[in-house]
XYZ file of C-alpha atoms in Angstrom:
767
model
C 21.150 -40.379 -16.405
C 20.125 -41.772 -13.026
C 21.477 -38.749 -11.178
C 19.677 -36.335 -13.531
C 16.442 -38.244 -13.023
C 16.635 -38.169 -9.253
C 17.591 -34.483 -9.235
C 14.542 -33.641 -11.365
C 12.318 -35.700 -9.114
C 13.659 -34.033 -6.008
C 12.543 -30.655 -7.271
C 9.288 -31.913 -8.775
C 8.178 -33.920 -5.736
C 6.490 -31.052 -3.813
C 4.249 -30.391 -6.819
C 3.156 -33.936 -7.691
C 0.268 -34.071 -5.240
C -1.000 -30.637 -6.346
C -0.860 -31.679 -9.977
C -2.790 -34.847 -9.253
C -5.600 -32.702 -7.852
C -5.530 -30.340 -10.836
C -5.189 -32.980 -13.557
C -8.636 -32.292 -15.106
C -7.867 -28.577 -15.180
C -4.609 -29.301 -16.969
C -6.356 -31.518 -19.502
C -8.978 -28.831 -20.064
C -6.296 -26.222 -20.578
C -4.550 -28.432 -23.140
C -7.857 -28.967 -24.958
C -8.898 -25.309 -25.002
C -5.556 -24.305 -26.452
C -5.482 -26.994 -29.137
C -3.244 -25.792 -31.921
C -4.672 -24.853 -35.270
C -1.452 -25.996 -36.906
C 1.037 -28.780 -36.169
C 2.551 -28.313 -32.723
C 6.220 -28.749 -31.918
C 6.768 -31.402 -29.252
C 7.707 -30.476 -25.693
C 8.863 -32.514 -22.739
C 6.068 -33.873 -20.567
C 6.238 -35.885 -17.359
C 3.839 -38.778 -17.020
C 2.995 -39.966 -13.521
C 1.836 -43.574 -13.686
C 0.334 -46.039 -11.234
C 2.744 -48.957 -11.542
C 0.230 -51.326 -9.940
C -2.061 -50.774 -12.945
C 0.403 -52.321 -15.402
C -1.432 -54.917 -17.559
C -0.003 -58.394 -16.881
C 0.958 -59.078 -20.500
C 3.737 -56.458 -20.276
C 6.918 -57.987 -18.870
C 8.237 -54.723 -17.472
C 7.010 -51.251 -16.636
C 9.218 -49.869 -19.372
C 7.496 -52.069 -21.938
C 4.156 -50.708 -20.745
C 5.372 -47.123 -20.942
C 6.571 -47.624 -24.516
C 3.187 -49.036 -25.486
C 1.418 -45.993 -23.994
C 3.619 -43.679 -26.017
C 3.112 -45.708 -29.207
C -0.670 -45.698 -28.767
C -1.064 -41.980 -28.188
C 1.900 -40.603 -30.077
C 2.352 -42.880 -33.112
C 4.844 -40.713 -34.968
C 7.542 -42.955 -36.489
C 11.000 -42.663 -34.989
C 14.217 -44.641 -35.040
C 14.912 -44.115 -31.350
C 12.873 -44.208 -28.176
C 11.276 -40.869 -27.307
C 11.107 -41.771 -23.625
C 13.773 -39.654 -21.995
C 13.772 -41.127 -18.510
C 11.905 -43.736 -16.560
C 11.303 -43.182 -12.854
C 11.006 -46.014 -10.376
C 12.140 -44.790 -6.965
C 10.495 -41.640 -5.654
C 7.771 -41.741 -8.246
C 6.588 -44.094 -10.956
C 6.408 -42.880 -14.532
C 8.446 -41.417 -17.334
C 9.407 -38.271 -19.243
C 8.696 -38.057 -22.953
C 8.492 -35.683 -25.930
C 4.835 -34.976 -26.818
C 2.660 -32.388 -28.518
C -0.140 -30.764 -26.562
C -2.775 -32.930 -28.239
C -0.831 -36.082 -27.500
C -0.465 -35.090 -23.860
C -4.230 -34.471 -23.634
C -4.999 -37.906 -25.036
C -2.410 -39.623 -22.837
C -3.813 -38.023 -19.683
C -6.945 -40.175 -20.073
C -5.081 -43.471 -20.349
C -5.933 -46.064 -17.656
C -3.077 -46.195 -15.154
C -1.839 -42.669 -15.974
C -2.394 -40.393 -13.005
C -1.384 -37.073 -14.534
C 0.492 -35.622 -17.480
C 2.086 -32.189 -17.223
C 4.522 -30.134 -19.202
C 7.995 -29.921 -17.760
C 9.512 -26.634 -16.604
C 12.974 -25.668 -15.453
C 13.821 -26.378 -11.811
C 17.146 -25.097 -10.534
C 19.242 -27.664 -8.710
C 20.716 -26.888 -5.300
C 24.303 -27.968 -5.684
C 25.096 -27.791 -1.989
C 22.310 -30.438 -1.889
C 21.884 -29.799 1.825
C 19.047 -27.208 1.616
C 16.950 -29.592 -0.438
C 17.805 -32.653 1.606
C 16.693 -31.002 4.858
C 13.413 -30.061 3.183
C 13.865 -26.460 2.003
C 12.111 -25.586 -1.237
C 11.778 -22.181 -2.959
C 8.063 -22.576 -3.592
C 6.765 -23.564 -0.175
C 7.615 -24.394 3.427
C 10.142 -22.589 5.586
C 11.706 -20.506 2.813
C 8.367 -19.243 1.569
C 6.996 -18.734 5.082
C 9.952 -16.595 6.190
C 10.803 -14.869 2.882
C 14.134 -16.716 2.920
C 15.046 -15.101 6.268
C 15.138 -11.601 4.786
C 16.496 -9.019 7.226
C 18.012 -11.341 9.844
C 21.764 -10.831 10.372
C 24.260 -13.616 11.091
C 27.714 -12.739 12.395
C 30.493 -15.181 11.492
C 33.653 -15.474 13.564
C 36.018 -16.999 11.048
C 38.871 -16.454 8.566
C 37.265 -13.575 6.697
C 35.345 -13.302 3.460
C 35.844 -13.009 -0.298
C 33.356 -10.211 -1.060
C 33.606 -10.586 -4.840
C 31.900 -14.002 -4.736
C 28.532 -14.170 -6.474
C 27.180 -15.779 -3.299
C 27.333 -12.356 -1.665
C 25.347 -10.499 -4.310
C 22.585 -8.276 -2.945
C 20.321 -8.483 -5.995
C 16.734 -8.138 -4.843
C 17.613 -7.150 -1.273
C 16.502 -3.922 0.349
C 18.585 -1.834 2.760
C 19.743 -3.303 6.050
C 17.567 -2.409 9.022
C 18.052 0.993 10.622
C 19.122 -0.458 13.990
C 22.198 -2.105 12.465
C 25.415 -0.540 13.785
C 27.970 -2.627 11.915
C 30.117 -1.546 9.000
C 32.801 -2.685 6.612
C 36.334 -1.524 7.349
C 38.807 -0.495 4.661
C 42.162 -2.271 4.522
C 45.026 -2.448 2.047
C 43.426 -5.337 0.173
C 39.792 -4.798 1.151
C 37.684 -1.866 -0.006
C 34.638 -1.195 2.135
C 32.707 -0.322 -1.017
C 32.688 -4.046 -1.826
C 30.091 -4.470 0.897
C 26.405 -4.155 0.057
C 22.961 -5.058 1.343
C 24.033 -8.734 1.628
C 27.504 -8.292 3.157
C 26.639 -5.640 5.740
C 29.710 -5.833 7.950
C 33.363 -6.873 7.682
C 35.957 -6.370 10.395
C 39.171 -8.100 11.378
C 40.782 -8.884 14.739
C 44.361 -10.115 14.944
C 46.046 -8.480 17.892
C 45.754 -11.594 20.019
C 47.703 -13.843 17.672
C 51.266 -14.506 18.755
C 53.796 -12.686 16.600
C 51.156 -10.493 14.985
C 52.426 -7.154 13.822
C 49.939 -4.548 12.711
C 52.668 -2.116 11.594
C 50.259 0.808 11.470
C 47.919 -0.881 9.011
C 44.319 -1.925 9.529
C 43.843 -5.719 9.713
C 41.959 -6.961 6.692
C 38.750 -9.009 6.712
C 39.705 -10.543 3.370
C 39.721 -14.334 3.426
C 43.061 -15.905 2.467
C 42.079 -19.381 3.614
C 38.626 -20.042 2.135
C 37.010 -21.327 5.333
C 35.142 -18.152 6.254
C 33.854 -17.661 2.736
C 32.652 -21.268 2.656
C 30.765 -21.236 5.952
C 29.131 -17.838 5.437
C 27.855 -18.759 1.984
C 26.646 -22.120 3.347
C 24.425 -20.360 5.856
C 23.290 -17.339 3.858
C 24.647 -17.410 0.309
C 22.534 -15.867 -2.427
C 21.140 -17.893 -5.313
C 23.942 -18.574 -7.819
C 23.259 -20.445 -11.079
C 25.814 -22.836 -12.559
C 27.990 -23.210 -9.471
C 30.157 -26.254 -8.869
C 33.648 -27.646 -8.490
C 34.771 -28.694 -11.981
C 31.910 -30.827 -13.303
C 30.804 -31.934 -9.844
C 27.542 -30.709 -8.289
C 26.911 -28.195 -11.019
C 23.669 -26.266 -10.755
C 22.159 -23.495 -8.665
C 23.745 -22.973 -5.256
C 21.796 -21.655 -2.278
C 22.587 -20.898 1.330
C 20.214 -22.209 3.971
C 18.746 -18.697 4.356
C 19.437 -16.937 1.028
C 18.158 -13.484 2.025
C 19.835 -13.326 5.420
C 22.498 -10.631 5.762
C 26.121 -11.484 6.556
C 28.565 -9.759 8.886
C 32.090 -11.189 8.919
C 34.374 -10.826 11.943
C 37.765 -12.186 11.014
C 39.463 -13.587 14.088
C 41.231 -16.566 12.528
C 43.780 -17.388 9.890
C 45.323 -20.587 8.592
C 47.193 -21.000 11.871
C 44.126 -20.773 14.095
C 42.286 -18.265 16.248
C 43.336 -16.394 19.370
C 40.922 -16.471 22.286
C 41.439 -12.761 22.713
C 40.534 -12.147 19.094
C 37.463 -14.373 19.380
C 36.162 -12.490 22.397
C 36.805 -9.168 20.654
C 34.982 -10.361 17.580
C 31.981 -11.652 19.526
C 31.897 -8.437 21.497
C 31.854 -6.372 18.304
C 29.199 -8.569 16.746
C 26.856 -8.174 19.710
C 27.391 -4.424 19.765
C 26.708 -4.197 16.055
C 23.385 -5.941 16.553
C 23.681 -9.397 14.971
C 20.862 -11.838 15.640
C 22.930 -15.011 15.394
C 26.624 -15.839 15.722
C 28.131 -18.804 13.906
C 31.548 -20.063 14.989
C 32.970 -23.078 13.204
C 35.909 -23.333 15.573
C 36.902 -24.723 18.930
C 39.696 -26.124 21.077
C 40.168 -28.825 23.657
C 37.275 -29.355 26.084
C 37.855 -27.386 29.265
C 35.922 -25.990 32.189
C 33.629 -23.223 31.067
C 35.284 -20.640 33.301
C 38.592 -21.194 31.480
C 37.084 -21.373 27.995
C 37.174 -18.092 26.042
C 34.514 -19.290 23.653
C 32.168 -20.331 26.465
C 32.592 -17.005 28.195
C 32.130 -14.945 25.043
C 29.099 -16.916 23.920
C 27.486 -16.558 27.358
C 27.763 -12.814 26.935
C 26.130 -13.037 23.542
C 23.314 -15.167 24.948
C 22.715 -12.629 27.722
C 22.101 -10.089 24.982
C 19.646 -12.296 23.146
C 22.013 -13.538 20.442
C 21.756 -17.177 19.418
C 25.205 -18.796 19.192
C 25.988 -21.888 17.088
C 29.282 -23.768 17.264
C 30.877 -26.765 15.623
C 31.073 -29.901 17.761
C 34.550 -30.915 16.564
C 36.126 -33.383 14.152
C 37.759 -35.805 16.602
C 35.316 -38.710 16.252
C 34.531 -41.519 16.387
C 36.067 -41.752 19.835
C 33.895 -41.115 22.882
C 34.035 -37.883 24.895
C 35.524 -35.879 22.041
C 32.761 -33.300 21.574
C 33.790 -29.674 22.142
C 31.843 -26.449 22.757
C 29.565 -28.088 25.292
C 28.066 -25.216 27.293
C 24.260 -25.245 27.541
C 23.887 -21.687 26.211
C 25.309 -22.625 22.832
C 23.987 -24.906 20.088
C 26.562 -27.634 19.423
C 26.413 -29.242 15.995
C 27.717 -32.567 14.703
C 28.174 -33.579 11.061
C 26.125 -35.975 8.969
C 25.756 -36.800 5.292
C 23.277 -35.867 2.580
C 21.996 -38.209 -0.123
C 24.812 -37.481 -2.560
C 27.918 -39.379 -3.640
C 30.857 -38.800 -6.003
C 31.562 -42.446 -6.874
C 34.889 -43.844 -8.070
C 36.192 -47.412 -8.015
C 39.456 -49.247 -7.454
C 39.610 -52.638 -9.206
C 42.134 -55.047 -7.707
C 44.185 -57.607 -9.575
C 41.953 -60.389 -8.247
C 38.893 -58.752 -9.807
C 37.450 -57.293 -6.610
C 35.989 -53.805 -7.011
C 36.279 -51.388 -4.082
C 33.823 -48.476 -4.155
C 35.119 -45.098 -3.036
C 34.623 -41.401 -3.685
C 36.643 -38.868 -5.644
C 36.525 -35.412 -7.213
C 39.247 -36.318 -9.700
C 38.230 -34.524 -12.884
C 39.386 -36.943 -15.610
C 36.831 -39.525 -16.652
C 38.128 -43.074 -17.094
C 36.287 -46.378 -17.416
C 39.406 -48.185 -16.307
C 43.058 -47.246 -16.175
C 45.856 -49.704 -16.796
C 46.723 -52.018 -13.915
C 49.501 -50.474 -11.851
C 51.521 -51.697 -8.843
C 50.067 -51.009 -5.401
C 52.424 -50.022 -2.561
C 51.872 -48.840 0.987
C 52.771 -45.200 1.499
C 55.445 -44.923 4.149
C 56.209 -41.305 5.027
C 55.528 -38.596 2.409
C 59.102 -37.557 3.016
C 60.156 -40.888 1.505
C 58.216 -40.316 -1.705
C 60.951 -40.227 -4.306
C 60.933 -41.356 -7.942
C 62.825 -44.501 -6.898
C 60.034 -45.565 -4.535
C 56.796 -44.340 -6.148
C 57.383 -43.851 -9.886
C 54.514 -45.415 -11.843
C 52.868 -46.837 -8.707
C 49.609 -46.356 -6.823
C 50.454 -45.372 -3.261
C 48.049 -46.566 -0.545
C 47.749 -44.370 2.574
C 46.000 -46.352 5.293
C 45.605 -43.272 7.503
C 43.937 -41.186 4.804
C 45.176 -38.933 2.019
C 44.036 -35.503 0.877
C 44.469 -33.744 -2.445
C 47.510 -31.990 -0.960
C 49.118 -35.420 -0.463
C 48.274 -36.190 -4.047
C 50.176 -33.136 -5.275
C 53.281 -34.203 -3.370
C 53.014 -37.712 -4.765
C 52.477 -36.474 -8.308
C 55.585 -34.317 -8.057
C 57.524 -37.429 -7.005
C 56.323 -39.383 -10.038
C 53.531 -41.437 -8.447
C 50.829 -42.756 -10.743
C 47.908 -42.697 -8.323
C 46.863 -42.412 -4.686
C 44.375 -44.237 -2.461
C 43.472 -42.768 0.912
C 41.773 -45.072 3.394
C 39.710 -43.187 5.964
C 40.025 -45.304 9.117
C 37.168 -43.421 10.817
C 34.387 -44.077 8.283
C 32.780 -47.529 8.271
C 31.115 -47.199 4.858
C 31.628 -45.106 1.750
C 28.663 -42.878 2.650
C 30.674 -40.889 5.171
C 34.007 -40.630 3.394
C 35.186 -37.232 2.216
C 35.781 -36.770 -1.503
C 38.940 -34.903 -2.588
C 39.813 -33.089 -5.815
C 42.974 -35.062 -6.567
C 45.285 -33.812 -9.329
C 46.354 -37.352 -10.182
C 44.180 -40.477 -10.257
C 43.048 -40.974 -6.677
C 40.119 -41.801 -4.453
C 39.101 -42.196 -0.825
C 38.002 -45.550 0.605
C 36.162 -46.351 3.816
C 37.586 -48.475 6.618
C 35.778 -51.612 5.416
C 37.000 -51.210 1.835
C 40.455 -50.423 3.166
C 40.569 -53.673 5.104
C 39.751 -55.603 1.925
C 42.548 -53.755 0.180
C 44.945 -54.507 3.024
C 44.083 -58.205 2.912
C 44.597 -58.353 -0.847
C 47.969 -56.622 -0.677
C 49.090 -58.946 2.110
C 48.132 -62.060 0.141
C 49.580 -61.060 -3.215
C 53.346 -60.681 -3.831
C 52.762 -58.217 -6.669
C 49.463 -56.429 -5.976
C 48.043 -54.229 -8.723
C 45.033 -51.981 -9.140
C 43.117 -49.938 -11.699
C 40.948 -46.809 -11.275
C 37.526 -45.998 -12.728
C 36.176 -42.439 -12.594
C 32.687 -41.542 -13.767
C 33.115 -37.859 -12.818
C 29.474 -37.842 -11.790
C 27.297 -36.655 -8.952
C 24.846 -39.330 -7.825
C 21.818 -38.306 -5.783
C 19.254 -40.279 -3.770
C 20.990 -43.657 -4.186
C 22.655 -43.829 -0.784
C 21.134 -44.196 2.656
C 21.200 -40.817 4.361
C 21.730 -39.187 6.665
C 24.406 -41.104 8.499
C 26.505 -39.421 11.171
C 30.059 -39.002 9.917
C 32.743 -40.978 11.706
C 34.857 -37.844 12.145
C 32.053 -36.018 13.967
C 32.942 -35.671 17.650
C 30.809 -37.529 20.173
C 29.680 -37.372 23.753
C 29.548 -37.929 26.575
C 30.241 -34.380 27.612
C 33.634 -34.308 29.347
C 32.851 -31.139 31.259
C 29.299 -31.922 32.400
C 28.225 -35.552 31.856
C 24.699 -34.545 32.909
C 24.305 -32.408 29.778
C 23.932 -34.171 26.428
C 26.074 -32.892 23.569
C 26.068 -32.523 20.594
C 22.593 -31.002 20.391
C 21.839 -31.869 16.764
C 23.576 -32.993 13.587
C 23.395 -31.280 10.183
C 24.906 -31.682 6.697
C 28.687 -31.629 7.004
C 30.127 -34.089 4.474
C 31.312 -32.927 1.020
C 29.488 -29.598 1.125
C 29.793 -27.220 -1.845
C 29.979 -23.504 -1.080
C 31.819 -20.348 -2.130
C 35.610 -20.173 -1.920
C 38.294 -17.500 -1.641
C 40.114 -16.391 -4.778
C 43.317 -16.307 -2.745
C 43.047 -19.931 -1.590
C 43.889 -23.047 -3.576
C 41.469 -25.916 -4.045
C 43.376 -28.087 -1.574
C 44.321 -25.253 0.757
C 48.002 -26.081 0.228
C 50.365 -23.370 -0.982
C 51.912 -25.695 -3.584
C 48.525 -26.077 -5.255
C 48.114 -23.550 -8.049
C 44.448 -24.356 -8.723
C 41.807 -21.729 -7.961
C 38.047 -22.129 -7.855
C 34.989 -20.003 -7.104
C 33.295 -22.914 -5.262
C 34.816 -25.764 -3.312
C 33.684 -29.011 -1.686
C 34.913 -29.691 1.849
C 33.773 -31.551 4.964
C 33.682 -31.063 8.718
C 31.495 -29.958 11.589
C 32.602 -26.515 10.381
C 30.228 -27.108 7.471
C 27.428 -28.436 9.693
C 27.512 -25.427 12.021
C 26.412 -22.783 9.453
C 23.577 -25.050 8.303
C 22.070 -24.717 11.766
C 22.835 -20.980 11.847
C 20.912 -20.550 8.613
C 17.923 -22.550 9.848
C 17.960 -20.608 13.117
C 17.801 -17.399 11.073
C 14.597 -18.619 9.422
C 13.080 -19.304 12.859
C 14.268 -15.907 14.102
C 12.561 -14.235 11.147
C 9.239 -15.829 12.065
C 9.622 -15.391 15.843
C 11.804 -12.298 16.431
C 11.020 -12.187 20.159
C 12.117 -15.745 20.915
C 15.035 -16.253 23.266
C 18.112 -18.222 22.135
C 16.973 -21.142 24.299
C 13.613 -21.226 22.524
C 15.360 -21.305 19.144
C 17.595 -24.165 20.259
C 14.637 -26.055 21.700
C 12.706 -25.771 18.419
C 15.680 -27.183 16.510
C 16.172 -30.063 18.935
C 12.642 -31.236 19.706
C 11.668 -31.398 16.015
C 14.855 -33.055 14.720
C 14.660 -36.179 12.576
C 15.754 -39.550 13.917
C 14.732 -41.458 10.760
C 16.683 -41.555 7.480
C 15.522 -41.523 3.867
C 14.944 -45.280 3.982
C 12.558 -45.007 6.923
C 15.059 -46.489 9.366
C 16.857 -45.012 12.335
C 19.837 -42.824 11.494
C 23.117 -44.778 11.454
C 26.458 -44.017 13.049
C 29.156 -44.346 10.391
C 32.042 -44.325 12.860
C 34.476 -47.230 12.546
C 35.271 -48.394 16.079
C 36.518 -51.597 17.680
C 33.084 -52.593 19.004
C 31.432 -52.355 15.573
C 31.346 -55.824 14.051
C 28.483 -55.902 11.570
C 28.577 -52.329 10.285
C 25.059 -51.576 11.541
C 24.784 -49.313 14.533
C 22.156 -46.746 15.403
C 23.364 -43.226 16.087
C 22.645 -42.725 19.792
C 22.060 -39.308 21.415
C 25.777 -39.260 22.270
C 26.461 -39.322 18.523
C 23.527 -37.479 16.933
C 22.125 -35.481 19.826
C 18.414 -34.942 19.295
C 18.760 -35.845 15.600
C 19.038 -34.312 12.131
C 17.717 -30.765 11.786
C 14.379 -30.252 10.044
C 13.600 -26.568 9.284
C 9.938 -26.938 8.343
C 9.131 -28.702 11.618
C 11.292 -26.304 13.640
C 9.118 -23.402 12.471
C 6.159 -24.983 14.266
C 7.454 -26.801 17.360
C 4.269 -26.442 19.424
C 6.123 -26.281 22.753
C 9.594 -25.088 23.718
C 11.954 -25.381 26.671
C 13.062 -21.877 27.648
C 16.004 -20.760 29.816
C 17.853 -17.534 30.501
C 20.685 -15.965 32.445
C 19.310 -16.896 35.852
C 18.896 -20.539 34.831
C 22.465 -20.726 33.538
C 23.802 -19.118 36.704
C 21.998 -21.781 38.734
C 23.539 -24.387 36.442
C 27.051 -23.016 37.052
C 26.355 -22.873 40.775
C 25.408 -26.572 40.626
C 28.886 -27.162 39.162
C 30.295 -25.579 42.344
C 31.879 -22.660 40.507
C 33.264 -20.008 42.815
C 31.985 -16.449 42.908
C 35.128 -15.311 41.087
C 34.595 -17.859 38.354
C 30.938 -16.918 37.990
C 31.791 -13.246 37.611
C 33.495 -14.133 34.358
C 29.998 -14.784 33.057
C 27.961 -12.334 35.134
C 30.090 -9.408 36.284
C 27.664 -8.347 39.018
C 27.303 -11.843 40.476
C 27.358 -11.956 44.307
C 26.518 -15.482 45.444
C 24.466 -18.532 44.619
C 20.977 -18.094 46.025
C 19.065 -21.041 44.568
C 19.641 -24.765 44.409
C 19.013 -26.417 41.081
C 16.941 -29.501 41.838
C 18.676 -32.500 40.300
C 22.025 -30.717 40.017
C 23.342 -29.776 36.560
C 20.907 -32.262 34.984
C 18.052 -30.149 36.354
C 18.587 -27.326 33.852
C 15.465 -26.768 31.719
C 17.103 -28.312 28.663
C 15.462 -30.170 25.732
C 17.315 -33.397 26.557
C 17.991 -35.570 29.603
C 21.238 -37.086 30.871
C 21.031 -39.122 34.064
C 24.032 -40.456 35.963
C 23.546 -43.258 38.478
C 26.118 -44.141 41.129
C 26.271 -46.580 44.020
C 24.737 -44.045 46.386
C 21.656 -42.998 44.416
C 19.144 -45.298 42.768
C 16.550 -42.638 41.909
C 17.006 -39.389 40.002
C 14.100 -36.953 39.668
C 14.262 -34.095 37.178
C 11.794 -31.328 36.387
C 11.205 -29.609 33.063
C 8.966 -26.722 32.016
C 7.362 -26.383 28.599
C 5.992 -23.173 27.107
C 3.274 -23.160 24.452
C 4.188 -21.247 21.281
C 1.387 -22.525 19.051
C -1.676 -20.373 18.446
C -4.439 -22.768 19.460
C -5.201 -24.409 22.779
C -3.673 -27.877 22.846
C -3.508 -31.003 24.964
C -0.386 -33.167 24.943
C 0.092 -36.732 26.139
C 3.463 -38.161 27.070
C 5.096 -41.045 25.211
C 8.126 -42.700 26.828
C 10.588 -44.884 24.964
C 11.758 -47.017 27.828
C 15.379 -47.674 28.698
C 16.699 -51.076 29.639
C 17.274 -51.362 33.408
C 15.592 -47.988 34.095
C 11.985 -47.380 35.084
C 10.823 -43.971 33.869
C 7.767 -42.315 35.437
C 6.465 -38.986 34.120
C 4.089 -36.892 36.217
C 1.607 -35.736 35.009
C 1.096 -37.733 31.841
C -1.101 -35.072 30.214
C -0.437 -31.350 29.797
C -3.290 -28.983 28.886
C -2.392 -25.572 27.443
C -5.119 -22.958 26.970
C -3.488 -19.514 27.036
C -0.824 -17.995 24.760
C 2.716 -18.515 26.097
C 1.358 -20.625 28.943
C 3.913 -22.775 30.768
C 3.454 -26.166 32.381
C 5.947 -28.249 34.374
C 6.366 -31.981 34.686
C 8.695 -34.259 36.620
C 10.482 -37.412 35.517
C 11.573 -40.099 37.953
C 14.384 -42.332 36.721
C 14.678 -45.459 38.869
C 17.787 -47.597 38.474
C 16.772 -51.265 38.271
C 20.142 -52.574 37.133
C 22.007 -55.090 39.202
C 25.731 -55.265 39.660
C 28.401 -52.935 38.366
C 27.370 -51.232 35.100
C 29.758 -48.293 35.254
C 30.798 -48.309 31.621
C 27.325 -48.618 30.121
C 24.880 -46.154 28.641
C 21.190 -46.627 27.931
C 19.034 -44.523 25.616
C 15.398 -43.640 25.083
C 13.241 -40.562 24.693
C 10.379 -38.620 26.217
C 7.914 -37.123 23.779
C 4.864 -34.898 24.273
C 2.476 -35.483 21.406
C -0.895 -34.670 19.905
C -2.328 -34.717 16.390
C -0.410 -31.556 15.424
C 2.918 -31.640 17.214
C 5.578 -33.970 18.534
C 7.991 -32.486 21.082
C 10.729 -35.060 21.508
C 13.617 -35.084 24.002
C 16.397 -37.698 23.897
C 17.300 -39.469 27.130
C 20.641 -41.013 28.111
C 21.404 -42.848 31.349
C 24.866 -43.794 32.599
C 25.965 -46.130 35.360
C 29.165 -45.344 37.260
C 30.777 -45.989 40.617
C-alpha cells in the first residue's frame, strides 16, 4: 500500500498547488451539479493541514476518521479511508459522494478536496524522478522532443516492441537521409515514423563472415533495444518485468525518432564498425548520437571513439557516451574527450526489497526481482560459493550459496541446476542497499550491499552451522530511499588522459532501469536461460547514457541552432547536487577509506551533478566551444601534426597558445593541478547569454581548503541577445608541504534571481 500511495502522490504533486488555488471553483462545481437522486460514491483525495489537528485526537489518522464520520455518516463495517499520506503531502483518500465532498471541503484544516483521476505510472521511474511530467515542464514545452532524431550505436533493435510504435507521430522530416535495411531476419517495413533508420556494421569484427548476406540490425542481445527505448521509447501501458514496476513506460523523450546503427554484438564492438556507424549516422542527419560503450582509457589520437565523435561534433551532432562500470576505484572513467558528454550512473528513488534472516535473528536487507512471494522460507544452511565449476549436488544440494564477489541471475540458473536451494550475491562495490542491482533470480536469491555482506561474513565465521531464511515481498517501493546516490560501479575520475579536464560530466539514472527488451534475448542474457520478456530491468552507465541523450533531445528541440558544447553546458551548469532529502548527493562506492558510510559525491564521482531537464531548458548562460577550441586543446597536449590530422584532416600547425594549457578550454568545469614549480594558476572562461531578457549575474565561490580563489570581474552584465562576456579565475596554492595525493573541491556559480550557472571545481596537488 505504501508504494501505491507514493506513486499516486508523485503524479498528483504537480497539481496540488493549482488545486489549492481553485478549491472554491471546485466546491462551486460540486454544488451546481448536486444530484437529484442518490449519487454513487467516487474516490476523492483530501489535502489536510496536519498542523490544524485538534489536540484531543491522538493521531492524524484518528482525526481523518472523525472528519469522514462527520461529513459522510453512512454506516460501514470497514474504514472507507483508502490511504493516508504523511510524507510528500498530508491527507487521505476516501470514498465520497459529490455532496459529501462539497461539505468536507469546508472543514477547518482541510485545504482542498478533489475527485481522483487516473494517472499513468512511469515504470522506468527515471523520467518522473528527474522531473519530467506529461502535463507541464520540459515535455510539454518541447512536445516530447517531437522530430529530433537520436542515432544509437549499439547491438541493434527489436522493432516489434511496443516502445517503438509510431502512434500519433507525423512523418520524419524531409532532410532525413537514413533508411532501414532489409536482412534475412529484419524486414525494412517494420520501420515507421518512430524507428526511422536501422543499419548494421560488422565487417570490422574478427572472424566475421558476411557470406553474401546483408548484416542485420536485429538485436539478439537486448542492450540496444533497452538503451534506445530508455531515451526515446513511446508511451506503453502495463509494462514491467513480472510483477515489478508495472505501469506505463516512457522514454525520456517519447516523441523523438530513433535510428539504430548496429555495430556491436554480445562479444563487443569493433572500432572500425563504430567509426563506420558514426559516419553513417552523421551522413543520415541525426541530431544526437548515443553510445553506451567504451574501452580502456587511451590517448585521444589512438581512440576510435574519440576520433569518430570529434567528427560528429564538427558536424554539429551532440555525442553522449557511458562513463564506464569500473568504479569505485579512482581514474577509471572512460570516454573522456571534451567534445563528448560523459555520463556516470546514479540511483532513482525506487527499491525492490528482499530480506535474508540469519539464524541469530539478524535481518539483512537486500534487493531482488525473484518472482515468488514468501514471508519467510525455511531456515537452510549457508555456505560460501567456491567456484561455480565446483557446484555439484554433493556440495550445494539444499543449501544457500553465498557469493562474496556478487552473483547474477545467470549464476542462479547454474546453481539451481546443481540442486542449490538459494543464492546470495554480495556486491563488494556498493556501500548500502540503495545502489545494489536487483536480479531476476529463478531460485530464491537476493543481492546484498558490502555492509550487509560484512555482517553476513561475520555471522558465518562465528557460527559452526550458519543458516538463513529468505523473505520476498515481490513489491516495488518508491520514495522511501534516499536518492540519488552515485552507484559504486560507476567509473570515477580523475581523468587519466587529461587530469586538467573533469570527467564524468554528469550522472543520470543507471541502476535497475526498466526498458524494452529483445525477443531473442533471455532475461539474464545467458543462453541457458529460457525466459523471455518484453521489458527488462538492468543497470550500468549504459543505462545512464541514453537518459542524457533523451534530455539533450528535448533541449535540441527547443534550441535547434545550439552547438553541442552549448547543449552540454546547459546539462552541466543546471545539474542537481542535492538529493530528495535536501542533502548533498552521496557516493555509494565501498572503498577502503570509507569508514562511516557517509561520503559526499565529489566532482570526480558525480561531475557537475544529477541531470535536471526542466532547468537545462533555461540555463541562462552557456559555455560554448567549437572545432578551433578543441584543436587548441589538442595542441596544448603537444599532439603532433600527424596526430591532429586524425581529427582535422586539413590541419597544418598549431597557431595559438591556449592560456592555462588544457585546463584553459572553455569548459563548464575547472580542474587545476598544482606542482612544486607553480603556485598560481589563472584560467579564463567565456559565457554566452541565451536567455531572452537582459540580466546581471554575480559570482558566488565555494572556497577550497588551501586554495585562494579570485574571480575577476565579480559581476557580469548582459544586455544583448547572444552576448558573450569573459572572466578570469586565479587559483593560488596556499598549502604547505607535500600534498601530492590530495584533491580539494568547490564551485564557481554565476547567479541572479532567475538563473544559477554552476561549475564544479577540483584542485590537485602533485610533485
